[in-house]
């Protein structure tokens, strides 16, 4: 059963509950299904017109589903649920649904009036006024259903936008306002534990307690689920809104909320606060900034946080980058740049490290610090890692066919090591590229190497690729763990080799050599560093002294 079919079944139940439905139930179901399809088609149509709603309203009357309660049930049901069942922008769908429902109401009432007139031509003026009153009542119900949250009964997110829009329109150039966004802590767990009915009562109780905090100039709304918003106008600074947030928390902390069955529950909230001049702003910016401040409070485990404009811009930039990553990967905008790896004894190029880069359509090239963490957070890192590994192996195979057997070193994210298909993917990619397995080296971070991933590392080693620990000395590995890992190379972190007076590199190199492990020093930037590391017996090195990450063509010329 599709979601629209399920909505049709609920519509039929609501209509039958509203009054007598003539004929067999199956016939009524078919008729309502057809009207539902007409409704959905009207909302999706381009160009959009609410006019089909008039015909749907008339059809309801023609089907003798004529009770005013039928219209009320229809408006409530469609306004609450239909926007979320349709593809596309939710706000645009909601606007279209409301316009079609308004047209439906007009068609229903008009048809009902015509039926009434034909049945009783002598309807007097009192009866006509009665129907007009019912029409106004139904329209008021419809507006309330659309602009209020069904669980708490408070104004909803759409109402909050309208209120902010009205406030902004009426504001003078010096007027200020504040928005306090409150989120119930652990609400999802509470809602699951209490059940839906008690969860509704919890929201109603929280809303009631917050109403005791709201004053005449405070506007209280329920944005859905765990979030409530308080708007205060005429503010003089952030402290005023912070005090409002403190009063809201205190009102909930003062005594337990009493639900059914004498159940008492203590509730705490976290707040995100925005306070700023009103003129020239828009509702979406206010709501977005409050959400960013709330996110900061939750991340830093604070009771509240005030939006930081610089941080808000940075967060917004990260969100936009995260949103563009999938399409960028699909367009092939990610590629590896290659930094040479040198043998310190004779400065022979032994390999290259493939480092991720992102070239955006405007030609700007971004380093991994701009997108790798976001790719990990969004789950895109596995697909991105496969793409970069494929490109690096193909380039390594090309050099191999030219007579240059270079080690191709590619970084793996810890999240890739958690992927059960990793070993099979690596085998398939290397096989398809034509690169000999022993010329592929996979680099893993210290922390990733020591957290229950030994089996995966062993399977990669058995496959025939070599493994290296990257940035050794900055993570969690102990020197003793090296003997238990199938590691061929340890890459000393640049921080370890920056200080020639440090004794640590000498001991690490000696231990690694005792274990048969090659040592490569990262971040070599001066000839003095190179000489010092060579004197310690360090095998290989990389860094700006030898060359920056570059194109395959430049590497070929270097060879």
Coordinates of C-alpha atoms in Angstrom, one line a residue:
X1 CA 0.0 0.0 0.0
X2 CA 1.4 3.4 -1.0
X3 CA 1.5 6.4 1.4
X4 CA -1.3 8.0 -0.6
X5 CA -3.4 4.9 -0.4
X6 CA -2.9 4.8 3.4
X7 CA -3.9 8.5 3.5
X8 CA -7.0 7.6 1.5
X9 CA -8.0 4.9 4.0
X10 CA -7.6 7.4 6.8
X11 CA -9.7 9.9 4.9
X12 CA -12.5 7.4 4.4
X13 CA -12.4 6.6 8.1
X14 CA -12.6 10.3 9.0
X15 CA -15.4 10.9 6.5
X16 CA -17.4 7.9 7.9
X17 CA -16.9 9.1 11.4
X18 CA -18.2 12.5 10.4
X19 CA -21.5 11.1 9.3
X20 CA -23.5 8.7 7.1
X21 CA -21.8 7.7 3.8
X22 CA -24.2 6.3 1.2
X23 CA -23.5 3.1 -0.8
X24 CA -21.0 0.4 -0.2
X25 CA -17.8 1.2 1.5
X26 CA -15.7 -0.1 -1.4
X27 CA -17.4 2.3 -3.8
X28 CA -16.7 5.2 -1.5
X29 CA -13.1 4.1 -1.2
X30 CA -12.7 4.1 -5.0
X31 CA -14.3 7.6 -5.2
X32 CA -12.0 9.1 -2.5
X33 CA -9.0 7.5 -4.1
X34 CA -9.8 9.2 -7.4
X35 CA -10.2 12.5 -5.6
X36 CA -6.9 12.0 -3.7
X37 CA -5.2 11.5 -7.1
X38 CA -6.7 14.6 -8.4
X39 CA -5.6 16.5 -5.3
X40 CA -2.0 15.3 -5.6
X41 CA -2.0 16.0 -9.4
X42 CA -3.2 19.5 -8.8
X43 CA -0.4 20.2 -6.2
X44 CA 2.3 18.8 -8.5
X45 CA 1.1 20.5 -11.7
X46 CA 3.3 23.1 -13.4
X47 CA 2.2 25.7 -13.8
X48 CA 0.4 25.5 -10.5
X49 CA -3.2 26.5 -10.1
X50 CA -5.5 25.8 -7.1
X51 CA -8.6 25.8 -9.3
X52 CA -8.9 21.9 -9.3
X53 CA -9.7 22.1 -5.6
X54 CA -13.1 23.6 -6.4
X55 CA -14.1 20.5 -8.4
X56 CA -12.9 18.2 -5.7
X57 CA -15.0 20.1 -3.1
X58 CA -18.0 19.8 -5.5
X59 CA -17.3 16.1 -6.0
X60 CA -17.5 15.5 -2.2
X61 CA -20.9 17.1 -2.2
X62 CA -22.0 15.1 -5.2
X63 CA -21.0 11.9 -3.5
X64 CA -23.4 13.0 -0.7
X65 CA -20.6 13.4 1.7
X66 CA -22.2 16.7 2.6
X67 CA -21.7 17.1 6.3
X68 CA -19.6 20.2 7.3
X69 CA -17.6 17.8 9.5
X70 CA -16.5 16.1 6.3
X71 CA -14.9 19.3 5.1
X72 CA -13.3 19.9 8.5
X73 CA -11.9 16.4 8.6
X74 CA -10.6 16.7 5.1
X75 CA -8.9 20.1 5.7
X76 CA -7.3 18.9 8.9
X77 CA -6.1 15.6 7.4
X78 CA -4.7 17.1 4.2
X79 CA -3.1 20.1 5.9
X80 CA -1.4 17.9 8.4
X81 CA -0.1 15.0 6.3
X82 CA -0.3 15.6 2.6
X83 CA 2.7 18.1 2.3
X84 CA 5.1 15.5 3.7
X85 CA 4.0 12.7 1.3
X86 CA 4.9 14.6 -1.9
X87 CA 8.3 15.0 -3.5
X88 CA 9.9 18.4 -3.7
X89 CA 10.3 21.4 -1.3
X90 CA 8.2 20.8 1.8
X91 CA 7.4 24.6 2.3
X92 CA 6.4 24.9 -1.3
X93 CA 4.2 21.8 -1.0
X94 CA 2.6 23.1 2.1
X95 CA 1.7 26.5 0.4
X96 CA 0.2 24.7 -2.5
X97 CA -1.8 22.3 -0.3
X98 CA -3.3 25.3 1.6
X99 CA -4.2 27.1 -1.6
X100 CA -5.9 24.0 -3.0
X101 CA -7.7 23.4 0.3
X102 CA -9.0 26.9 0.2
X103 CA -10.3 26.3 -3.3
X104 CA -11.7 23.0 -2.1
X105 CA -13.5 24.7 0.8
X106 CA -15.0 27.2 -1.6
X107 CA -16.2 24.5 -4.0
X108 CA -17.6 22.3 -1.2
X109 CA -19.5 25.2 0.4
X110 CA -20.7 26.5 -2.9
X111 CA -22.0 23.1 -4.0
X112 CA -23.5 22.5 -0.6
X113 CA -25.3 25.8 -0.9
X114 CA -26.6 24.9 -4.3
X115 CA -27.9 21.5 -3.0
X116 CA -29.5 23.2 -0.1
X117 CA -31.2 25.8 -2.3
X118 CA -32.5 23.2 -4.7
X119 CA -33.8 21.1 -1.8
X120 CA -35.5 24.0 -0.1
X121 CA -35.9 27.1 -2.3
X122 CA -37.5 29.0 0.5
X123 CA -34.4 28.9 2.8
X124 CA -34.7 32.1 4.8
X125 CA -32.0 34.6 5.6
X126 CA -31.3 33.1 9.0
X127 CA -30.3 29.8 7.4
X128 CA -28.0 31.6 4.9
X129 CA -26.3 33.4 7.8
X130 CA -25.9 30.1 9.6
X131 CA -24.1 28.6 6.6
X132 CA -21.9 31.6 6.3
X133 CA -21.0 31.3 10.0
X134 CA -20.2 27.6 9.5
X135 CA -18.0 28.5 6.5
X136 CA -16.1 31.0 8.7
X137 CA -15.9 28.4 11.4
X138 CA -14.5 25.8 9.1
X139 CA -12.0 28.3 7.7
X140 CA -10.9 29.2 11.2
X141 CA -10.5 25.5 11.9
X142 CA -8.5 25.1 8.8
X143 CA -6.2 28.0 9.7
X144 CA -5.7 26.6 13.1
X145 CA -4.9 23.2 11.8
X146 CA -2.3 24.6 9.4
X147 CA -0.7 27.1 11.8
X148 CA -0.7 25.1 15.1
X149 CA 1.3 22.0 16.1
X150 CA -1.1 19.1 16.6
X151 CA 0.8 17.6 19.5
X152 CA 1.1 20.7 21.8
X153 CA -1.6 23.0 20.3
X154 CA 0.9 25.9 20.2
X155 CA 1.7 28.0 17.1
X156 CA 4.0 26.0 14.8
X157 CA 7.1 26.8 12.7
X158 CA 5.0 28.3 9.9
X159 CA 3.4 30.6 12.5
X160 CA 6.8 31.5 13.9
X161 CA 7.9 32.6 10.4
X162 CA 4.8 34.7 9.9
X163 CA 5.4 36.3 13.3
X164 CA 9.0 37.1 12.5
X165 CA 8.0 38.4 9.1
X166 CA 5.5 40.7 10.7
X167 CA 8.0 41.8 13.3
X168 CA 10.6 42.6 10.7
X169 CA 8.1 44.5 8.5
X170 CA 7.0 46.7 11.4
X171 CA 10.5 47.3 12.8
X172 CA 12.2 50.6 12.8
X173 CA 15.9 51.0 11.9
X174 CA 17.0 50.8 15.5
X175 CA 14.6 48.1 16.8
X176 CA 16.1 44.9 18.1
X177 CA 14.7 41.5 18.9
X178 CA 15.8 38.2 20.4
X179 CA 15.0 34.5 19.6
X180 CA 15.5 31.8 22.1
X181 CA 15.4 28.3 20.7
X182 CA 14.8 25.6 23.5
X183 CA 15.4 21.9 22.9
X184 CA 14.3 19.3 25.4
X185 CA 17.3 17.2 26.4
X186 CA 17.0 13.4 25.5
X187 CA 13.5 13.9 24.1
X188 CA 13.8 11.0 21.6
X189 CA 14.6 8.6 24.5
X190 CA 11.8 10.1 26.6
X191 CA 9.3 9.9 23.8
X192 CA 10.2 6.2 23.1
X193 CA 10.0 5.3 26.8
X194 CA 6.7 7.2 27.5
X195 CA 4.9 6.2 24.3
X196 CA 3.2 8.5 21.8
X197 CA 0.2 9.6 24.0
X198 CA 2.3 10.4 27.0
X199 CA 4.9 12.0 24.8
X200 CA 2.1 14.4 23.6
X201 CA 1.2 15.1 27.2
X202 CA 4.8 15.8 27.9
X203 CA 5.0 18.4 25.1
X204 CA 1.7 20.0 26.3
X205 CA 3.1 20.2 29.8
X206 CA 6.3 21.7 28.7
X207 CA 4.4 24.2 26.5
X208 CA 2.2 25.1 29.4
X209 CA 5.1 25.7 31.7
X210 CA 6.8 27.9 29.1
X211 CA 3.7 29.9 28.7
X212 CA 4.1 31.0 32.4
X213 CA 7.4 32.5 31.3
X214 CA 6.1 34.3 28.2
X215 CA 4.9 37.8 28.7
X216 CA 2.8 40.1 26.5
X217 CA 5.8 40.9 24.3
X218 CA 7.0 37.2 24.1
X219 CA 5.8 34.9 21.4
X220 CA 5.9 31.2 22.1
X221 CA 5.9 28.6 19.3
X222 CA 6.4 24.8 19.1
X223 CA 8.6 24.1 16.1
X224 CA 8.0 20.3 16.2
X225 CA 9.2 17.4 18.3
X226 CA 11.6 18.7 21.0
X227 CA 12.0 22.4 20.0
X228 CA 10.2 25.4 21.3
X229 CA 10.9 29.1 20.4
X230 CA 10.4 32.3 22.4
X231 CA 10.6 35.6 20.5
X232 CA 11.0 38.8 22.4
X233 CA 10.9 42.3 20.8
X234 CA 12.4 45.6 22.0
X235 CA 15.5 44.0 23.4
X236 CA 18.6 46.0 24.4
X237 CA 21.2 43.3 24.3
X238 CA 22.0 39.6 24.5
X239 CA 21.8 39.5 28.3
X240 CA 18.1 40.1 28.1
X241 CA 17.5 37.0 26.0
X242 CA 19.9 35.0 28.1
X243 CA 17.9 35.9 31.2
X244 CA 14.7 34.7 29.3
X245 CA 16.5 31.4 28.6
X246 CA 17.4 31.1 32.3
X247 CA 13.8 31.7 33.3
X248 CA 12.6 29.1 30.9
X249 CA 15.0 26.5 32.3
X250 CA 14.2 27.5 35.8
X251 CA 10.4 27.1 35.1
X252 CA 11.0 23.5 34.0
X253 CA 13.5 22.7 36.7
X254 CA 11.4 24.2 39.5
X255 CA 9.2 21.1 39.9
X256 CA 8.5 17.9 38.0
X257 CA 6.0 17.8 35.2
X258 CA 2.9 15.9 36.2
X259 CA 1.7 13.5 33.4
X260 CA -1.0 10.8 33.6
X261 CA -1.0 8.0 36.2
X262 CA 0.7 10.3 38.7
X263 CA 3.9 10.1 36.6
X264 CA 6.2 12.9 37.5
X265 CA 9.1 13.8 35.2
X266 CA 12.0 16.3 35.4
X267 CA 12.8 17.9 32.1
X268 CA 15.9 20.0 31.2
X269 CA 16.4 22.1 28.1
X270 CA 19.3 23.5 26.1
X271 CA 19.1 26.9 24.5
X272 CA 20.4 28.6 21.4
X273 CA 20.1 32.4 21.5
X274 CA 20.1 35.1 18.9
X275 CA 19.8 38.9 19.6
X276 CA 20.3 41.4 16.8
X277 CA 18.8 44.4 15.0
X278 CA 15.6 43.5 13.2
X279 CA 15.6 45.8 10.1
X280 CA 16.9 44.2 6.9
X281 CA 16.8 40.6 8.2
X282 CA 14.5 37.7 7.2
X283 CA 12.8 34.9 9.3
X284 CA 15.0 32.1 7.8
X285 CA 18.2 33.7 9.0
X286 CA 16.9 34.1 12.5
X287 CA 15.8 30.5 12.7
X288 CA 19.0 29.2 11.1
X289 CA 21.2 31.2 13.5
X290 CA 19.2 29.9 16.5
X291 CA 19.7 26.4 15.3
X292 CA 23.5 27.0 14.9
X293 CA 23.7 28.4 18.4
X294 CA 21.8 25.4 19.7
X295 CA 24.1 23.1 17.9
X296 CA 27.1 24.8 19.5
X297 CA 25.6 24.5 23.0
X298 CA 25.0 20.8 22.4
X299 CA 28.5 20.2 21.0
X300 CA 30.1 22.0 23.9
X301 CA 27.7 20.5 26.4
X302 CA 26.6 23.9 27.7
X303 CA 23.2 25.1 29.0
X304 CA 23.1 27.7 26.3
X305 CA 25.1 29.4 23.5
X306 CA 24.8 32.7 21.7
X307 CA 25.3 32.6 18.0
X308 CA 28.8 33.7 16.9
X309 CA 28.6 35.4 13.5
X310 CA 32.0 34.2 12.5
X311 CA 31.3 30.6 13.6
X312 CA 27.8 30.8 12.1
X313 CA 29.4 31.7 8.7
X314 CA 31.9 29.0 9.0
X315 CA 29.3 26.4 10.0
X316 CA 27.1 27.5 7.1
X317 CA 30.1 27.2 4.7
X318 CA 30.7 23.7 6.0
X319 CA 27.1 22.8 5.5
X320 CA 27.1 24.1 2.0
X321 CA 30.3 22.2 1.2
X322 CA 28.9 19.0 2.7
X323 CA 25.8 19.4 0.5
X324 CA 27.9 19.8 -2.7
X325 CA 30.2 16.8 -2.0
X326 CA 28.0 14.1 -3.6
X327 CA 27.6 16.0 -6.9
X328 CA 31.2 17.0 -7.0
X329 CA 32.2 13.3 -6.6
X330 CA 29.8 12.4 -9.4
X331 CA 31.3 15.0 -11.7
X332 CA 34.8 13.7 -11.0
X333 CA 36.2 16.9 -9.3
X334 CA 38.4 15.0 -6.8
X335 CA 41.8 13.9 -7.9
X336 CA 45.2 12.9 -6.3
X337 CA 48.2 15.1 -6.3
X338 CA 51.6 13.3 -5.9
X339 CA 54.3 14.2 -3.4
X340 CA 57.7 12.4 -4.1
X341 CA 59.2 10.0 -1.5
X342 CA 63.0 10.0 -1.5
X343 CA 65.6 7.6 -0.3
X344 CA 67.9 9.7 2.0
X345 CA 71.0 7.7 1.2
X346 CA 71.2 8.8 -2.5
X347 CA 68.2 11.0 -3.0
X348 CA 66.5 8.5 -5.3
X349 CA 62.8 8.9 -5.9
X350 CA 61.3 5.6 -4.5
X351 CA 57.6 6.5 -4.7
X352 CA 54.9 9.1 -4.3
X353 CA 52.2 9.8 -1.8
X354 CA 48.8 10.4 -3.4
X355 CA 47.1 13.3 -1.6
X356 CA 43.5 14.2 -2.1
X357 CA 42.6 17.4 -3.9
X358 CA 39.2 19.0 -5.0
X359 CA 39.1 21.2 -8.0
X360 CA 35.8 23.1 -8.0
X361 CA 34.1 24.3 -11.2
X362 CA 35.6 27.8 -10.7
X363 CA 39.1 26.3 -10.9
X364 CA 39.9 26.6 -7.2
X365 CA 41.8 23.6 -5.8
X366 CA 41.1 22.7 -2.1
X367 CA 43.3 20.6 0.2
X368 CA 42.0 17.7 2.2
X369 CA 41.5 19.8 5.3
X370 CA 38.6 21.4 3.5
X371 CA 36.6 18.3 2.8
X372 CA 37.9 15.0 4.2
X373 CA 36.3 15.4 7.7
X374 CA 33.0 16.4 6.0
X375 CA 33.2 13.4 3.8
X376 CA 33.7 11.2 6.9
X377 CA 30.8 12.9 8.7
X378 CA 28.4 12.5 5.7
X379 CA 29.4 8.9 4.9
X380 CA 30.9 9.8 1.5
X381 CA 34.4 8.9 2.5
X382 CA 34.1 5.3 1.3
X383 CA 33.1 6.3 -2.2
X384 CA 35.7 9.1 -2.2
X385 CA 38.4 6.8 -1.0
X386 CA 37.6 4.3 -3.8
X387 CA 37.7 7.0 -6.4
X388 CA 41.1 8.3 -5.2
X389 CA 42.6 4.8 -4.9
X390 CA 41.4 3.9 -8.4
X391 CA 43.0 7.1 -9.9
X392 CA 46.3 6.6 -8.0
X393 CA 46.6 2.9 -9.0
X394 CA 45.9 3.7 -12.6
X395 CA 48.6 6.4 -12.6
X396 CA 51.0 4.0 -10.8
X397 CA 50.4 1.4 -13.5
X398 CA 51.1 4.0 -16.2
X399 CA 54.5 4.7 -14.6
X400 CA 55.1 1.0 -14.2
X401 CA 54.5 0.5 -17.9
X402 CA 57.0 3.3 -18.6
X403 CA 59.7 1.4 -16.7
X404 CA 59.3 3.4 -13.4
X405 CA 58.4 1.1 -10.4
X406 CA 57.3 3.7 -8.0
X407 CA 55.6 2.9 -4.7
X408 CA 52.1 4.4 -4.7
X409 CA 51.2 5.4 -1.2
X410 CA 47.5 6.1 -0.6
X411 CA 45.8 7.2 2.7
X412 CA 42.9 5.2 4.2
X413 CA 40.4 6.8 6.5
X414 CA 39.6 4.9 9.8
X415 CA 36.0 4.6 8.5
X416 CA 37.3 2.8 5.4
X417 CA 39.0 0.2 7.6
X418 CA 35.6 -0.4 9.1
X419 CA 34.1 -1.3 5.7
X420 CA 33.8 -5.1 5.4
X421 CA 34.2 -4.8 1.6
X422 CA 37.5 -2.9 1.8
X423 CA 39.9 -5.8 1.1
X424 CA 37.8 -7.0 -1.9
X425 CA 37.6 -3.4 -3.2
X426 CA 41.3 -3.0 -3.0
X427 CA 42.0 -6.3 -4.7
X428 CA 39.5 -5.4 -7.5
X429 CA 40.9 -1.9 -8.0
X430 CA 44.5 -3.0 -8.2
X431 CA 43.7 -5.9 -10.5
X432 CA 41.8 -3.7 -12.9
X433 CA 44.5 -1.0 -12.9
X434 CA 47.3 -3.4 -13.8
X435 CA 49.5 -2.1 -10.9
X436 CA 51.6 -4.8 -9.2
X437 CA 50.3 -5.4 -5.7
X438 CA 53.7 -4.8 -4.1
X439 CA 53.8 -1.3 -5.5
X440 CA 50.7 -0.2 -3.6
X441 CA 51.2 1.0 0.0
X442 CA 48.2 1.9 2.2
X443 CA 48.7 4.5 4.9
X444 CA 46.7 4.3 8.1
X445 CA 46.6 6.7 11.0
X446 CA 48.0 5.6 14.4
X447 CA 44.6 5.6 16.1
X448 CA 43.1 3.5 13.4
X449 CA 45.8 0.9 13.6
X450 CA 45.3 0.0 17.2
X451 CA 41.5 -0.1 17.6
X452 CA 40.4 -3.6 16.8
X453 CA 41.4 -3.5 13.2
X454 CA 44.2 -6.1 13.2
X455 CA 42.2 -8.6 11.2
X456 CA 41.6 -6.1 8.4
X457 CA 45.2 -5.1 8.4
X458 CA 46.3 -8.7 8.3
X459 CA 44.0 -9.5 5.3
X460 CA 45.4 -6.4 3.4
X461 CA 48.9 -7.6 4.1
X462 CA 48.1 -11.1 3.0
X463 CA 46.7 -9.6 -0.2
X464 CA 50.2 -8.4 -1.1
X465 CA 50.0 -4.6 -0.5
X466 CA 52.4 -3.0 2.0
X467 CA 51.1 -1.0 5.0
X468 CA 52.4 2.1 6.7
X469 CA 51.5 3.9 9.8
X470 CA 51.1 7.6 9.0
X471 CA 51.9 10.5 11.4
X472 CA 53.5 8.1 13.9
X473 CA 54.0 9.9 17.3
X474 CA 50.8 11.9 17.3
X475 CA 48.2 9.2 17.9
X476 CA 47.6 6.3 20.3
X477 CA 50.0 3.6 19.2
X478 CA 52.8 2.5 21.5
X479 CA 56.1 1.4 20.2
X480 CA 55.3 -2.1 21.5
X481 CA 52.3 -2.4 19.3
X482 CA 54.5 -2.2 16.1
X483 CA 55.6 -5.8 16.6
X484 CA 52.0 -7.0 16.5
X485 CA 51.0 -5.2 13.4
X486 CA 51.8 -6.2 9.8
X487 CA 53.5 -2.9 9.1
X488 CA 56.3 -2.4 6.6
X489 CA 56.8 1.4 7.1
X490 CA 56.5 3.9 9.9
X491 CA 56.1 7.5 8.8
X492 CA 57.5 9.9 11.5
X493 CA 55.2 12.8 12.0
X494 CA 56.6 16.2 11.1
X495 CA 56.2 17.3 14.7
X496 CA 58.8 14.7 15.8
X497 CA 61.4 15.6 13.2
X498 CA 61.1 19.4 13.7
X499 CA 63.4 19.4 16.7
X500 CA 66.9 18.1 16.1
X501 CA 67.5 18.0 19.9
X502 CA 64.7 15.5 20.4
X503 CA 65.9 12.0 21.3
X504 CA 62.7 10.4 20.2
X505 CA 63.4 9.9 16.5
X506 CA 66.7 8.2 17.2
X507 CA 65.0 5.6 19.5
X508 CA 62.0 5.1 17.2
X509 CA 64.3 4.5 14.1
X510 CA 66.4 2.1 16.1
X511 CA 63.4 0.1 17.3
X512 CA 61.8 0.0 13.9
X513 CA 65.0 -1.3 12.3
X514 CA 65.2 -4.0 14.9
X515 CA 61.7 -5.0 13.9
X516 CA 62.6 -4.9 10.2
X517 CA 60.4 -1.8 9.6
X518 CA 61.4 1.0 7.2
X519 CA 61.3 4.6 8.6
X520 CA 60.2 7.6 6.5
X521 CA 60.4 11.1 8.0
X522 CA 57.6 13.5 7.0
X523 CA 57.8 17.3 6.8
X524 CA 61.5 17.7 5.9
X525 CA 61.9 21.4 5.0
X526 CA 65.6 22.0 5.3
X527 CA 68.9 20.5 4.3
X528 CA 70.0 20.5 8.0
X529 CA 67.0 18.3 8.8
X530 CA 67.8 16.0 6.0
X531 CA 71.4 15.5 7.2
X532 CA 70.4 15.0 10.8
X533 CA 67.8 12.3 9.9
X534 CA 70.2 10.6 7.5
X535 CA 72.8 10.5 10.4
X536 CA 70.2 8.8 12.5
X537 CA 69.7 6.1 9.9
X538 CA 66.3 7.2 8.7
X539 CA 65.6 5.4 5.4
X540 CA 63.3 7.7 3.4
X541 CA 61.9 11.2 3.6
X542 CA 59.4 13.6 2.1
X543 CA 58.6 17.2 2.5
X544 CA 58.8 20.6 0.8
X545 CA 62.6 20.4 0.7
X546 CA 62.2 17.7 -2.0
X547 CA 59.0 18.8 -3.6
X548 CA 55.4 19.8 -3.0
X549 CA 52.4 17.7 -4.1
X550 CA 52.2 18.0 -7.9
X551 CA 50.9 16.6 -11.1
X552 CA 51.7 13.2 -12.7
X553 CA 53.5 15.1 -15.5
X554 CA 55.8 16.9 -13.1
X555 CA 56.6 13.6 -11.3
X556 CA 57.4 12.0 -14.7
X557 CA 59.8 14.9 -15.5
X558 CA 61.4 14.4 -12.2
X559 CA 62.0 10.8 -12.9

